[in-house]
PDB file of C-alpha atoms in Angstrom:
ATOM      1  CA  MET A 463      72.814 120.326  84.398  1.00 38.00           C
ATOM      2  CA  PRO A 464      74.133 116.739  84.517  1.00 45.00           C
ATOM      3  CA  SER A 465      74.854 115.210  87.913  1.00 49.00           C
ATOM      4  CA  GLN A 466      78.419 115.617  89.123  1.00 79.00           C
ATOM      5  CA  SER A 467      78.169 112.461  91.198  1.00 90.00           C
ATOM      6  CA  LEU A 468      77.794 108.757  90.532  1.00 95.00           C
ATOM      7  CA  THR A 469      75.522 106.591  92.691  1.00 97.00           C
ATOM      8  CA  TRP A 470      75.027 102.860  93.134  1.00 97.00           C
ATOM      9  CA  VAL A 471      72.475 101.012  95.269  1.00 97.00           C
ATOM     10  CA  ASP A 472      73.270  97.385  95.996  1.00 97.00           C
ATOM     11  CA  GLY A 473      75.795  97.341  93.189  1.00 96.00           C
ATOM     12  CA  LYS A 474      73.539  98.853  90.496  1.00 96.00           C
ATOM     13  CA  ALA A 475      74.020 102.344  89.078  1.00 95.00           C
ATOM     14  CA  THR A 476      70.940 104.393  90.012  1.00 93.00           C
ATOM     15  CA  GLU A 477      69.843 107.624  91.661  1.00 85.00           C
ATOM     16  CA  ARG A 478      66.734 106.091  93.232  1.00 91.00           C
ATOM     17  CA  LEU A 479      66.601 104.733  96.766  1.00 91.00           C
ATOM     18  CA  PRO A 480      64.086 101.936  97.350  1.00 93.00           C
ATOM     19  CA  LEU A 481      61.656 102.803 100.132  1.00 94.00           C
ATOM     20  CA  PRO A 482      61.075 102.227 102.946  1.00 95.00           C
ATOM     21  CA  ASP A 483      64.643 102.279 104.236  1.00 96.00           C
ATOM     22  CA  ARG A 484      65.594 102.261 107.917  1.00 97.00           C
ATOM     23  CA  GLY A 485      68.607 104.445 107.229  1.00 97.00           C
ATOM     24  CA  LEU A 486      66.274 107.236 106.109  1.00 96.00           C
ATOM     25  CA  ASP A 487      63.577 106.473 108.689  1.00 96.00           C
ATOM     26  CA  PHE A 488      65.758 106.128 111.793  1.00 96.00           C
ATOM     27  CA  GLY A 489      69.397 106.723 110.859  1.00 97.00           C
ATOM     28  CA  ASP A 490      69.780 102.964 111.274  1.00 98.00           C
ATOM     29  CA  GLY A 491      73.101 102.370 109.599  1.00 98.00           C
ATOM     30  CA  LEU A 492      76.704 103.433 109.089  1.00 98.00           C
ATOM     31  CA  PHE A 493      78.820 105.266 106.572  1.00 98.00           C
ATOM     32  CA  GLU A 494      82.425 105.643 105.508  1.00 98.00           C
ATOM     33  CA  THR A 495      83.968 108.504 103.518  1.00 98.00           C
ATOM     34  CA  LEU A 496      86.948 107.409 101.446  1.00 98.00           C
ATOM     35  CA  LEU A 497      89.461 109.353  99.400  1.00 98.00           C
ATOM     36  CA  LEU A 498      89.901 107.895  95.908  1.00 98.00           C
ATOM     37  CA  ARG A 499      92.959 108.454  93.747  1.00 97.00           C
ATOM     38  CA  ARG A 500      92.184 107.522  90.147  1.00 95.00           C
ATOM     39  CA  GLY A 501      89.442 105.292  91.486  1.00 96.00           C
ATOM     40  CA  LYS A 502      91.578 103.509  94.090  1.00 96.00           C
ATOM     41  CA  PRO A 503      90.706 104.006  97.779  1.00 97.00           C
ATOM     42  CA  ALA A 504      93.337 105.360 100.149  1.00 97.00           C
ATOM     43  CA  TYR A 505      93.829 103.542 103.460  1.00 97.00           C
ATOM     44  CA  ALA A 506      91.004 101.158 102.613  1.00 97.00           C
ATOM     45  CA  GLU A 507      91.893  98.609 105.274  1.00 96.00           C
ATOM     46  CA  GLN A 508      91.448 101.191 108.042  1.00 97.00           C
ATOM     47  CA  HIS A 509      87.986 101.998 106.701  1.00 98.00           C
ATOM     48  CA  TRP A 510      86.959  98.338 106.429  1.00 98.00           C
ATOM     49  CA  GLU A 511      88.143  97.692 109.972  1.00 98.00           C
ATOM     50  CA  ARG A 512      86.064 100.581 111.312  1.00 98.00           C
ATOM     51  CA  LEU A 513      83.055  99.531 109.218  1.00 98.00           C
ATOM     52  CA  SER A 514      83.306  95.983 110.557  1.00 98.00           C
ATOM     53  CA  HIS A 515      83.413  97.290 114.130  1.00 97.00           C
ATOM     54  CA  GLY A 516      80.385  99.511 113.459  1.00 98.00           C
ATOM     55  CA  LEU A 517      78.375  96.675 111.930  1.00 98.00           C
ATOM     56  CA  ALA A 518      78.995  94.612 115.049  1.00 97.00           C
ATOM     57  CA  ALA A 519      78.018  97.527 117.310  1.00 97.00           C
ATOM     58  CA  LEU A 520      74.673  97.894 115.492  1.00 97.00           C
ATOM     59  CA  ALA A 521      74.121  94.122 115.272  1.00 96.00           C
ATOM     60  CA  LEU A 522      74.128  94.268 111.472  1.00 97.00           C
ATOM     61  CA  PRO A 523      75.354  91.375 109.328  1.00 97.00           C
ATOM     62  CA  ASP A 524      79.008  91.631 108.357  1.00 97.00           C
ATOM     63  CA  CYS A 525      78.830  92.771 104.732  1.00 97.00           C
ATOM     64  CA  VAL A 526      82.364  94.214 104.386  1.00 98.00           C
ATOM     65  CA  ALA A 527      83.274  91.604 101.753  1.00 98.00           C
ATOM     66  CA  VAL A 528      80.210  92.598  99.704  1.00 98.00           C
ATOM     67  CA  VAL A 529      81.148  96.276  99.974  1.00 98.00           C
ATOM     68  CA  ARG A 530      84.654  95.512  98.760  1.00 97.00           C
ATOM     69  CA  ASP A 531      83.317  93.525  95.816  1.00 97.00           C
ATOM     70  CA  GLN A 532      80.929  96.302  94.798  1.00 97.00           C
ATOM     71  CA  LEU A 533      83.698  98.874  95.051  1.00 97.00           C
ATOM     72  CA  GLN A 534      85.385  97.423  91.963  1.00 95.00           C
ATOM     73  CA  ALA A 535      82.686  98.759  89.628  1.00 95.00           C
ATOM     74  CA  VAL A 536      82.813 102.126  91.384  1.00 95.00           C
ATOM     75  CA  SER A 537      86.578 102.334  90.960  1.00 96.00           C
ATOM     76  CA  GLU A 538      86.305 101.573  87.252  1.00 96.00           C
ATOM     77  CA  ALA A 539      83.576 104.193  86.728  1.00 96.00           C
ATOM     78  CA  VAL A 540      85.518 106.893  88.602  1.00 96.00           C
ATOM     79  CA  GLU A 541      88.661 106.094  86.646  1.00 95.00           C
ATOM     80  CA  ALA A 542      86.693 106.348  83.399  1.00 96.00           C
ATOM     81  CA  LYS A 543      85.536 109.842  84.453  1.00 95.00           C
ATOM     82  CA  ASP A 544      89.220 110.802  84.654  1.00 95.00           C
ATOM     83  CA  TRP A 545      88.823 112.154  88.172  1.00 97.00           C
ATOM     84  CA  THR A 546      92.286 112.229  89.736  1.00 96.00           C
ATOM     85  CA  TRP A 547      90.845 112.723  93.215  1.00 97.00           C
ATOM     86  CA  ALA A 548      87.331 111.801  94.282  1.00 98.00           C
ATOM     87  CA  SER A 549      85.289 111.422  97.430  1.00 98.00           C
ATOM     88  CA  LEU A 550      83.374 108.185  97.944  1.00 98.00           C
ATOM     89  CA  ARG A 551      80.654 107.790 100.532  1.00 98.00           C
ATOM     90  CA  VAL A 552      79.749 104.197 101.388  1.00 98.00           C
ATOM     91  CA  THR A 553      76.481 103.927 103.330  1.00 98.00           C
ATOM     92  CA  VAL A 554      75.189 100.684 104.826  1.00 98.00           C
ATOM     93  CA  THR A 555      71.624 100.717 106.170  1.00 98.00           C
ATOM     94  CA  ARG A 556      69.528  97.972 107.723  1.00 97.00           C
ATOM     95  CA  GLY A 557      67.447  98.125 104.543  1.00 97.00           C
ATOM     96  CA  SER A 558      63.681  97.766 104.289  1.00 94.00           C
ATOM     97  CA  ALA A 559      61.536  96.529 107.161  1.00 90.00           C
ATOM     98  CA  PRO A 560      58.034  96.917 108.628  1.00 89.00           C
ATOM     99  CA  ARG A 561      57.349 100.257 110.341  1.00 89.00           C
ATOM    100  CA  GLY A 562      58.425 100.793 113.936  1.00 94.00           C
ATOM    101  CA  TYR A 563      61.716 100.964 115.803  1.00 96.00           C
ATOM    102  CA  ARG A 564      62.117  97.225 116.316  1.00 95.00           C
ATOM    103  CA  PRO A 565      64.683  95.894 113.840  1.00 95.00           C
ATOM    104  CA  PRO A 566      63.782  92.788 111.825  1.00 94.00           C
ATOM    105  CA  ARG A 567      64.990  89.479 113.154  1.00 91.00           C
ATOM    106  CA  VAL A 568      66.937  88.941 109.941  1.00 91.00           C
ATOM    107  CA  SER A 569      68.371  92.065 108.297  1.00 91.00           C
ATOM    108  CA  GLN A 570      69.317  92.465 104.651  1.00 95.00           C
ATOM    109  CA  PRO A 571      71.762  95.386 104.568  1.00 97.00           C
ATOM    110  CA  ARG A 572      71.417  97.923 101.773  1.00 98.00           C
ATOM    111  CA  ILE A 573      74.681  99.302 100.375  1.00 98.00           C
ATOM    112  CA  ILE A 574      74.682 102.780  98.818  1.00 98.00           C
ATOM    113  CA  MET A 575      77.787 104.267  97.209  1.00 98.00           C
ATOM    114  CA  SER A 576      78.114 107.821  95.945  1.00 97.00           C
ATOM    115  CA  ALA A 577      81.249 109.212  94.302  1.00 98.00           C
ATOM    116  CA  SER A 578      81.990 112.811  93.349  1.00 97.00           C
ATOM    117  CA  GLU A 579      85.046 114.674  92.124  1.00 97.00           C
ATOM    118  CA  LEU A 580      87.007 116.167  95.011  1.00 96.00           C
ATOM    119  CA  GLY A 581      87.733 119.437  93.258  1.00 93.00           C
ATOM    120  CA  ARG A 582      91.177 119.914  94.795  1.00 96.00           C
ATOM    121  CA  ASP A 583      94.618 118.326  94.768  1.00 97.00           C
ATOM    122  CA  ALA A 584      94.733 116.101  97.832  1.00 97.00           C
ATOM    123  CA  THR A 585      98.533 116.217  97.898  1.00 97.00           C
ATOM    124  CA  GLN A 586      98.430 119.920  98.846  1.00 98.00           C
ATOM    125  CA  LEU A 587      98.124 120.872 102.510  1.00 98.00           C
ATOM    126  CA  CYS A 588      94.920 122.882 103.001  1.00 98.00           C
ATOM    127  CA  SER A 589      95.214 126.498 104.100  1.00 98.00           C
ATOM    128  CA  PRO A 590      95.100 126.959 107.900  1.00 98.00           C
ATOM    129  CA  ALA A 591      91.564 126.844 109.274  1.00 98.00           C
ATOM    130  CA  THR A 592      89.629 129.231 111.483  1.00 98.00           C
ATOM    131  CA  LEU A 593      87.462 127.837 114.285  1.00 98.00           C
ATOM    132  CA  CYS A 594      84.592 128.797 116.530  1.00 98.00           C
ATOM    133  CA  SER A 595      82.993 126.947 119.429  1.00 97.00           C
ATOM    134  CA  SER A 596      79.703 125.186 118.721  1.00 98.00           C
ATOM    135  CA  SER A 597      76.701 125.678 120.982  1.00 96.00           C
ATOM    136  CA  VAL A 598      76.026 121.930 120.641  1.00 97.00           C
ATOM    137  CA  ARG A 599      77.324 119.656 123.415  1.00 97.00           C
ATOM    138  CA  MET A 600      77.850 116.079 122.319  1.00 97.00           C
ATOM    139  CA  ALA A 601      75.788 113.521 124.206  1.00 96.00           C
ATOM    140  CA  PRO A 602      77.516 110.531 125.827  1.00 97.00           C
ATOM    141  CA  GLN A 603      76.608 107.079 124.535  1.00 96.00           C
ATOM    142  CA  SER A 604      79.334 104.532 125.170  1.00 95.00           C
ATOM    143  CA  ARG A 605      77.789 101.845 122.957  1.00 94.00           C
ATOM    144  CA  LEU A 606      77.947 104.132 119.905  1.00 96.00           C
ATOM    145  CA  ALA A 607      81.126 106.027 120.799  1.00 96.00           C
ATOM    146  CA  GLY A 608      83.636 105.909 117.968  1.00 96.00           C
ATOM    147  CA  VAL A 609      81.104 104.463 115.507  1.00 97.00           C
ATOM    148  CA  LYS A 610      80.425 106.359 112.268  1.00 97.00           C
ATOM    149  CA  HIS A 611      76.666 105.849 112.421  1.00 98.00           C
ATOM    150  CA  LEU A 612      74.116 107.786 110.381  1.00 98.00           C
ATOM    151  CA  ASN A 613      72.830 109.962 113.225  1.00 96.00           C
ATOM    152  CA  ARG A 614      74.853 113.139 112.619  1.00 97.00           C
ATOM    153  CA  LEU A 615      72.492 115.936 113.721  1.00 97.00           C
ATOM    154  CA  GLU A 616      75.019 117.158 116.296  1.00 98.00           C
ATOM    155  CA  GLN A 617      77.580 117.663 113.523  1.00 98.00           C
ATOM    156  CA  VAL A 618      74.994 119.269 111.220  1.00 98.00           C
ATOM    157  CA  LEU A 619      74.105 121.825 113.889  1.00 98.00           C
ATOM    158  CA  ALA A 620      77.782 122.482 114.659  1.00 98.00           C
ATOM    159  CA  ALA A 621      78.546 123.008 110.970  1.00 98.00           C
ATOM    160  CA  GLY A 622      75.686 125.514 110.942  1.00 98.00           C
ATOM    161  CA  ASP A 623      77.328 127.350 113.851  1.00 98.00           C
ATOM    162  CA  ALA A 624      80.557 127.545 111.835  1.00 98.00           C
ATOM    163  CA  ALA A 625      78.715 128.875 108.782  1.00 98.00           C
ATOM    164  CA  ARG A 626      77.011 131.612 110.812  1.00 98.00           C
ATOM    165  CA  ALA A 627      80.329 132.570 112.412  1.00 98.00           C
ATOM    166  CA  GLU A 628      81.929 132.627 108.943  1.00 98.00           C
ATOM    167  CA  VAL A 629      84.739 130.283 109.966  1.00 98.00           C
ATOM    168  CA  ASP A 630      85.885 126.950 108.576  1.00 98.00           C
ATOM    169  CA  GLU A 631      85.021 124.631 111.446  1.00 98.00           C
ATOM    170  CA  ALA A 632      83.356 124.411 114.855  1.00 98.00           C
ATOM    171  CA  ILE A 633      84.867 122.820 117.937  1.00 98.00           C
ATOM    172  CA  MET A 634      82.515 120.432 119.685  1.00 98.00           C
ATOM    173  CA  LEU A 635      82.580 119.861 123.447  1.00 98.00           C
ATOM    174  CA  ASP A 636      81.076 117.109 125.574  1.00 98.00           C
ATOM    175  CA  GLN A 637      78.636 117.591 128.467  1.00 97.00           C
ATOM    176  CA  ARG A 638      81.555 118.357 130.825  1.00 96.00           C
ATOM    177  CA  ASP A 639      83.006 120.993 128.488  1.00 96.00           C
ATOM    178  CA  HIS A 640      85.916 118.842 127.363  1.00 98.00           C
ATOM    179  CA  LEU A 641      87.012 118.997 123.726  1.00 98.00           C
ATOM    180  CA  VAL A 642      85.806 116.137 121.520  1.00 98.00           C
ATOM    181  CA  ALA A 643      86.463 117.097 117.896  1.00 98.00           C
ATOM    182  CA  VAL A 644      85.551 119.547 115.165  1.00 98.00           C
ATOM    183  CA  SER A 645      82.355 118.865 113.241  1.00 98.00           C
ATOM    184  CA  SER A 646      84.125 116.980 110.434  1.00 98.00           C
ATOM    185  CA  GLY A 647      87.346 115.741 111.976  1.00 98.00           C
ATOM    186  CA  ASN A 648      89.462 114.724 114.954  1.00 98.00           C
ATOM    187  CA  LEU A 649      91.318 117.384 116.895  1.00 98.00           C
ATOM    188  CA  PHE A 650      95.006 117.466 117.931  1.00 98.00           C
ATOM    189  CA  LEU A 651      96.908 119.889 120.177  1.00 98.00           C
ATOM    190  CA  ARG A 652     100.660 120.162 120.606  1.00 97.00           C
ATOM    191  CA  LEU A 653     101.701 121.208 124.096  1.00 94.00           C
ATOM    192  CA  GLY A 654     105.465 121.328 124.420  1.00 87.00           C
ATOM    193  CA  GLY A 655     106.793 117.947 123.308  1.00 87.00           C
ATOM    194  CA  SER A 656     103.451 116.145 123.623  1.00 92.00           C
ATOM    195  CA  LEU A 657     100.714 115.700 121.061  1.00 97.00           C
ATOM    196  CA  LEU A 658      97.256 115.352 122.613  1.00 98.00           C
ATOM    197  CA  THR A 659      93.914 114.233 121.203  1.00 98.00           C
ATOM    198  CA  PRO A 660      90.604 113.828 123.069  1.00 98.00           C
ATOM    199  CA  PRO A 661      89.555 110.292 124.110  1.00 98.00           C
ATOM    200  CA  LEU A 662      86.445 109.006 122.372  1.00 97.00           C
ATOM    201  CA  HIS A 663      85.079 106.538 124.913  1.00 96.00           C
ATOM    202  CA  GLU A 664      81.740 108.329 125.360  1.00 96.00           C
ATOM    203  CA  CYS A 665      81.127 110.175 122.082  1.00 97.00           C
ATOM    204  CA  GLY A 666      82.749 111.185 118.807  1.00 97.00           C
ATOM    205  CA  ILE A 667      84.072 109.261 115.815  1.00 97.00           C
ATOM    206  CA  VAL A 668      87.297 107.266 115.752  1.00 97.00           C
ATOM    207  CA  GLY A 669      88.779 108.679 112.543  1.00 98.00           C
ATOM    208  CA  THR A 670      90.985 106.581 110.285  1.00 98.00           C
ATOM    209  CA  ARG A 671      93.613 109.355 110.045  1.00 98.00           C
ATOM    210  CA  ARG A 672      93.427 109.881 113.805  1.00 98.00           C
ATOM    211  CA  GLU A 673      94.376 106.256 114.325  1.00 97.00           C
ATOM    212  CA  LEU A 674      97.280 106.605 111.894  1.00 98.00           C
ATOM    213  CA  VAL A 675      98.577 109.686 113.719  1.00 98.00           C
ATOM    214  CA  LEU A 676      98.304 107.875 117.062  1.00 97.00           C
ATOM    215  CA  ASN A 677      99.787 104.554 116.027  1.00 96.00           C
ATOM    216  CA  ARG A 678     102.031 105.178 113.032  1.00 96.00           C
ATOM    217  CA  TRP A 679     102.835 108.679 111.845  1.00 97.00           C
ATOM    218  CA  GLY A 680     103.320 110.291 115.252  1.00 96.00           C
ATOM    219  CA  PRO A 681     105.621 107.589 116.668  1.00 95.00           C
ATOM    220  CA  ALA A 682     107.603 107.565 113.392  1.00 94.00           C
ATOM    221  CA  LEU A 683     108.417 111.230 114.040  1.00 95.00           C
ATOM    222  CA  GLY A 684     109.349 110.561 117.653  1.00 94.00           C
ATOM    223  CA  LEU A 685     106.212 112.254 118.963  1.00 94.00           C
ATOM    224  CA  VAL A 686     104.544 111.207 122.194  1.00 91.00           C
ATOM    225  CA  VAL A 687     100.879 111.002 121.141  1.00 95.00           C
ATOM    226  CA  THR A 688      98.429 110.730 124.040  1.00 96.00           C
ATOM    227  CA  GLU A 689      94.682 110.610 124.515  1.00 98.00           C
ATOM    228  CA  ALA A 690      93.784 113.168 127.190  1.00 97.00           C
ATOM    229  CA  GLU A 691      90.811 115.137 128.444  1.00 97.00           C
ATOM    230  CA  ILE A 692      91.335 118.690 127.179  1.00 97.00           C
ATOM    231  CA  GLY A 693      89.561 121.852 128.271  1.00 96.00           C
ATOM    232  CA  ILE A 694      89.239 125.189 126.519  1.00 95.00           C
ATOM    233  CA  ASP A 695      92.027 126.674 128.671  1.00 94.00           C
ATOM    234  CA  GLU A 696      94.446 124.060 127.372  1.00 95.00           C
ATOM    235  CA  LEU A 697      93.379 124.835 123.819  1.00 97.00           C
ATOM    236  CA  PHE A 698      94.382 128.473 124.347  1.00 97.00           C
ATOM    237  CA  ASP A 699      97.720 127.295 125.825  1.00 97.00           C
ATOM    238  CA  ALA A 700      98.505 124.966 122.905  1.00 98.00           C
ATOM    239  CA  ASP A 701     101.591 125.611 120.778  1.00 98.00           C
ATOM    240  CA  GLU A 702      99.885 124.199 117.687  1.00 98.00           C
ATOM    241  CA  VAL A 703      96.433 122.912 116.695  1.00 98.00           C
ATOM    242  CA  PHE A 704      95.268 120.850 113.730  1.00 98.00           C
ATOM    243  CA  TYR A 705      92.575 118.369 112.772  1.00 98.00           C
ATOM    244  CA  SER A 706      92.321 115.287 110.574  1.00 98.00           C
ATOM    245  CA  ASN A 707      89.803 113.553 108.347  1.00 98.00           C
ATOM    246  CA  ALA A 708      89.771 111.269 105.312  1.00 98.00           C
ATOM    247  CA  LEU A 709      89.519 113.990 102.661  1.00 98.00           C
ATOM    248  CA  VAL A 710      91.973 116.633 103.907  1.00 98.00           C
ATOM    249  CA  GLY A 711      94.356 114.241 105.635  1.00 98.00           C
ATOM    250  CA  LEU A 712      95.497 116.861 108.135  1.00 98.00           C
ATOM    251  CA  ARG A 713      94.711 120.573 108.265  1.00 98.00           C
ATOM    252  CA  PRO A 714      96.434 123.176 110.443  1.00 98.00           C
ATOM    253  CA  VAL A 715      94.453 125.680 112.512  1.00 98.00           C
ATOM    254  CA  GLU A 716      95.387 129.362 112.585  1.00 98.00           C
ATOM    255  CA  ARG A 717      92.690 130.931 114.774  1.00 98.00           C
ATOM    256  CA  PHE A 718      90.164 130.198 117.497  1.00 98.00           C
ATOM    257  CA  GLU A 719      88.432 133.269 118.898  1.00 95.00           C
ATOM    258  CA  GLN A 720      91.262 135.646 119.924  1.00 95.00           C
ATOM    259  CA  ARG A 721      93.975 132.942 119.868  1.00 97.00           C
ATOM    260  CA  ASN A 722      96.208 132.720 116.788  1.00 98.00           C
ATOM    261  CA  TRP A 723      98.748 130.095 115.746  1.00 98.00           C
ATOM    262  CA  THR A 724     101.511 130.531 113.181  1.00 98.00           C
ATOM    263  CA  ASP A 725     103.582 127.429 113.965  1.00 98.00           C
ATOM    264  CA  HIS A 726     102.244 124.495 111.921  1.00 98.00           C
ATOM    265  CA  SER A 727     105.455 122.465 111.887  1.00 98.00           C
ATOM    266  CA  THR A 728     104.061 119.290 113.476  1.00 98.00           C
ATOM    267  CA  CYS A 729     101.067 119.209 111.151  1.00 98.00           C
ATOM    268  CA  GLU A 730     103.345 119.773 108.159  1.00 98.00           C
ATOM    269  CA  ALA A 731     105.698 116.962 109.223  1.00 98.00           C
ATOM    270  CA  LEU A 732     102.776 114.557 109.759  1.00 98.00           C
ATOM    271  CA  PHE A 733     101.272 115.578 106.422  1.00 98.00           C
ATOM    272  CA  LYS A 734     104.556 114.649 104.736  1.00 97.00           C
ATOM    273  CA  ARG A 735     104.329 111.191 106.329  1.00 96.00           C
ATOM    274  CA  TYR A 736     100.772 110.949 105.062  1.00 97.00           C
ATOM    275  CA  LEU A 737     101.884 111.859 101.525  1.00 96.00           C
ATOM    276  CA  ASP A 738     104.749 109.360 101.632  1.00 94.00           C
ATOM    277  CA  GLU A 739     102.163 106.589 102.037  1.00 93.00           C
ATOM    278  CA  LEU A 740      99.433 108.138  99.897  1.00 88.00           C
ATOM    279  CA  CYS A 741     101.653 108.649  96.862  1.00 69.00           C
TER     280      CYS A 741
END
């Protein structure tokens, strides 16, 4: 069966990764997941800003301009496939180097891009999600907090918890049992007139859609959007729950354990703002 994805390494179409590669050996690198509409990336500037911050955090050369240049060929290939909506993963590793943890004095980043058809209409709000709590507690690491680095074993294990519980997503807590996120997105709770999201100073990923809810879409709707430490009790008390990521935009939550939510009005209003810009 032919591959349903397209892959480029350092700007050349291929399905082979040159080895050794520190991204594979040590998770030494970063990635971005972008939503493409007819080959064009949505909210690209937010992704490039986060990528630039991550490169600096890992002391990698700033190669954002190279990524943007290479994206042109990807966009043309996706458009030629006639994929209305596609997912693009951009991975930047430290590239090849001698064995051992110590990074080379001069790094030559390797850029890997992989595009695949999304398989759904991104303008449609996803059906409300069901959640469980993951057994994994996220470890604090302030230097890497917010960075979309390649070390994602915590999320892999949490996604496994969700699969075994036969739900859509798993809530992830920190070492003090405060909410951080779901395995593939940032979490939001509406309590009365306030919209809360966990702070990400010690762990978690600063999502591009999270930042847009905080700084643009929420304020445009007159919402007070606040970063706050949130416990499980507050989750049960919430009037509404939803999460965000690059591919779904925003997705309402209908159930966590014995708690059910039927009011998704805030998520729906924010999703309309998202569509106004996306389309």
